Coordinates of N, CA and C in Angstrom, one line a residue:
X228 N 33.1 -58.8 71.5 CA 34.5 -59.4 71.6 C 35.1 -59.2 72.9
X229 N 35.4 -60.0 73.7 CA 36.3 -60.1 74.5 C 37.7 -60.2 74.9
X230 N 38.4 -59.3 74.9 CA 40.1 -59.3 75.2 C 40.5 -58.8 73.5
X231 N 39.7 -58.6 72.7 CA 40.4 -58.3 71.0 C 40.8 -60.1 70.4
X232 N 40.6 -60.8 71.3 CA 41.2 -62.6 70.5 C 40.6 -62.9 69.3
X233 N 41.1 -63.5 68.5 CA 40.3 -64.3 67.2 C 40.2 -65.1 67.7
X234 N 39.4 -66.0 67.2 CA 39.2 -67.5 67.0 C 38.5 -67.9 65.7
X235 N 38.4 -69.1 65.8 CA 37.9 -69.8 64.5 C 38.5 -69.3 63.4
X236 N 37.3 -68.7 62.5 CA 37.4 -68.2 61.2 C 38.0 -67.0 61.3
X237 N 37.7 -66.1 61.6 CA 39.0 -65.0 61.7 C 40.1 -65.1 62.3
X238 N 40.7 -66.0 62.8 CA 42.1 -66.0 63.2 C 42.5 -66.4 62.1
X239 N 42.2 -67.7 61.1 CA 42.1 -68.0 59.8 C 42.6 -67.0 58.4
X240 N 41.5 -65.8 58.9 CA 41.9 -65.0 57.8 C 42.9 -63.6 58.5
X241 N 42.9 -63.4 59.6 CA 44.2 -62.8 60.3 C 45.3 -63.4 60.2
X242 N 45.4 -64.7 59.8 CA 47.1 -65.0 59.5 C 46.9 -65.4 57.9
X243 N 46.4 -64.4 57.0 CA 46.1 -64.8 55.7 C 45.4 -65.8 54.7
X244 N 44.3 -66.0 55.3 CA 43.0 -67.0 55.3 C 43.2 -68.0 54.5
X245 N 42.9 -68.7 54.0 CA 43.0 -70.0 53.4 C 43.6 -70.5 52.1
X246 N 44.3 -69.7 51.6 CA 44.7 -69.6 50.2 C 44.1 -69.0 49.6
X247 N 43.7 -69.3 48.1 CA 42.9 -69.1 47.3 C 41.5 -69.3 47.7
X248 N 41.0 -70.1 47.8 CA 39.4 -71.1 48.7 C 39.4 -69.6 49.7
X249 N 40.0 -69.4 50.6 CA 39.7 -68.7 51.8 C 39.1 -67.8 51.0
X250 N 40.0 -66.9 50.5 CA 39.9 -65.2 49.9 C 38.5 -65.3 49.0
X251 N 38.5 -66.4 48.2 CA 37.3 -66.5 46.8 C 35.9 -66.6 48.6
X252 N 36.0 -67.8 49.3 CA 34.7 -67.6 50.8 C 34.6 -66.1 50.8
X253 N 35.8 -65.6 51.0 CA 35.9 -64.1 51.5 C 35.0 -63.1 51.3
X254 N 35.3 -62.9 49.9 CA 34.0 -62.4 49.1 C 33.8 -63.1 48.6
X255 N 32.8 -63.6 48.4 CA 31.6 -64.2 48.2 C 30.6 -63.7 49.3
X256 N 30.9 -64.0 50.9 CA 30.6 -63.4 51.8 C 30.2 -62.2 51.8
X257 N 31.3 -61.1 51.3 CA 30.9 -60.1 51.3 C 30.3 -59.2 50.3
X258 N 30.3 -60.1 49.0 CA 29.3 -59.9 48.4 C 27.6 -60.0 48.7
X259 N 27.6 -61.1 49.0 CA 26.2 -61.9 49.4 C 25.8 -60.3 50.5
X260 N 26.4 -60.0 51.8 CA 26.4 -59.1 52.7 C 25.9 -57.9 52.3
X261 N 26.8 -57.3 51.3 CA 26.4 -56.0 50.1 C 25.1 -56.4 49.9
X262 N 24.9 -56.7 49.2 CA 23.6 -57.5 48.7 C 22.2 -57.7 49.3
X263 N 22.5 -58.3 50.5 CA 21.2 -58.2 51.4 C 21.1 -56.8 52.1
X264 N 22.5 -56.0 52.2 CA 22.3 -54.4 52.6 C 21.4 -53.8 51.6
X265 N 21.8 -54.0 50.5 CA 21.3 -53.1 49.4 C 19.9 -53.5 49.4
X266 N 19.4 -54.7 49.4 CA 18.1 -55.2 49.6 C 17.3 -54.6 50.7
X267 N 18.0 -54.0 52.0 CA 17.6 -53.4 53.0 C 17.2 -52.4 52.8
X268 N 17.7 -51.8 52.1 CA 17.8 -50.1 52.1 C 16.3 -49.9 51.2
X269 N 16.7 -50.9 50.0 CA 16.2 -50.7 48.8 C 14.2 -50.8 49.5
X270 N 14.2 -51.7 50.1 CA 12.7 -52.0 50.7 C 12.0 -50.8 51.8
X271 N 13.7 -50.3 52.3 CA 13.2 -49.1 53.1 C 12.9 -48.1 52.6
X272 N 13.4 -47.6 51.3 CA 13.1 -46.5 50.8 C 11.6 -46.6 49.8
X273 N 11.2 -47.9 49.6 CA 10.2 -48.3 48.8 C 8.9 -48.0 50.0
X274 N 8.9 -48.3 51.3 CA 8.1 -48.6 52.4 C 7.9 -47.0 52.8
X275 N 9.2 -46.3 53.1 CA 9.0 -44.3 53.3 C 8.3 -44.2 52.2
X276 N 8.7 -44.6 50.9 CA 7.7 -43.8 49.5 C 6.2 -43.7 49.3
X277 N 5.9 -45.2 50.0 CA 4.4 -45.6 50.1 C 3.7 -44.5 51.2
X278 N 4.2 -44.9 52.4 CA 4.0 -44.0 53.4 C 3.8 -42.6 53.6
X279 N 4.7 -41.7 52.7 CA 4.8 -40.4 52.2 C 3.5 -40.0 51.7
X280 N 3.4 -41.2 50.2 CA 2.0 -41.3 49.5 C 1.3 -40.8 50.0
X281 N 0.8 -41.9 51.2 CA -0.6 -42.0 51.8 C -0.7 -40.8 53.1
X282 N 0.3 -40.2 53.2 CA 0.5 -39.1 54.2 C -0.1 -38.0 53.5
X283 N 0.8 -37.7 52.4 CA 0.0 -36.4 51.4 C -1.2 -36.6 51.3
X284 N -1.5 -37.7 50.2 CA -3.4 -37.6 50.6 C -4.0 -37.5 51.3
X285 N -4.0 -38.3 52.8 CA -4.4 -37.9 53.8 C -4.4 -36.2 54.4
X286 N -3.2 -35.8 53.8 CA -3.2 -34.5 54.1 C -3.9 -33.5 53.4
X287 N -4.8 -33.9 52.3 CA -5.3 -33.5 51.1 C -4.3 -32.6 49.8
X288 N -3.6 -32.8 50.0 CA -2.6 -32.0 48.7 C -2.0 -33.2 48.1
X289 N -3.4 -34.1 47.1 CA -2.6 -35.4 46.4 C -3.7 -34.9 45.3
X290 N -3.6 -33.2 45.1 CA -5.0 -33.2 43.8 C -6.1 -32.0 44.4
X291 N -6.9 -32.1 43.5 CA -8.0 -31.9 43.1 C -9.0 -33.0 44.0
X292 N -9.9 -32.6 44.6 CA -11.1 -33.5 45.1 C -11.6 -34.7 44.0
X293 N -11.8 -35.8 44.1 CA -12.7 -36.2 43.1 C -14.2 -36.1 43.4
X294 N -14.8 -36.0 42.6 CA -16.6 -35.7 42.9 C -17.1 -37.2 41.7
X295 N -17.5 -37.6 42.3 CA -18.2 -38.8 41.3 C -20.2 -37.9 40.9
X296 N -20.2 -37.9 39.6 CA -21.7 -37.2 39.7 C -22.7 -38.3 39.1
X297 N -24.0 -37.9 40.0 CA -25.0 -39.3 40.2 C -25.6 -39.4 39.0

């Protein structure tokens, strides 16, 4: 941002956005936003968990050896 100015759509909802229509865009917006955060997070903590996984095993403390006998 340059100089702190609104324009467009925020100056919109800086002088009390659109009526009803504005405020319901509003969130909606910031629903949808939550939403793809939570989505973010949620894939990241899924992606460390995998990763962790395969770290411990690699590290050998995921067990007991398996031995297959012939």
């Amino acid at each position: 941002m340059t100089g702190g100015s609104l324009t467009g759509h925020g100056l919109a909802l800086a002088r009390g956005g659109e009526g009803e229509a504005g405020s319901s865009g509003l969130l909606h917006h910031l629903l949808v936003d939550h939403a793809i955060k939570a989505g973010i997070v949620l894939v990241a903590l899924l992606v460390l968990a995998v990763g962790m996984a395969l770290i411990w095993k690699k590290a050998g403390r995921g067990g007991p050896p398996r031995r297959e006998d012939p």
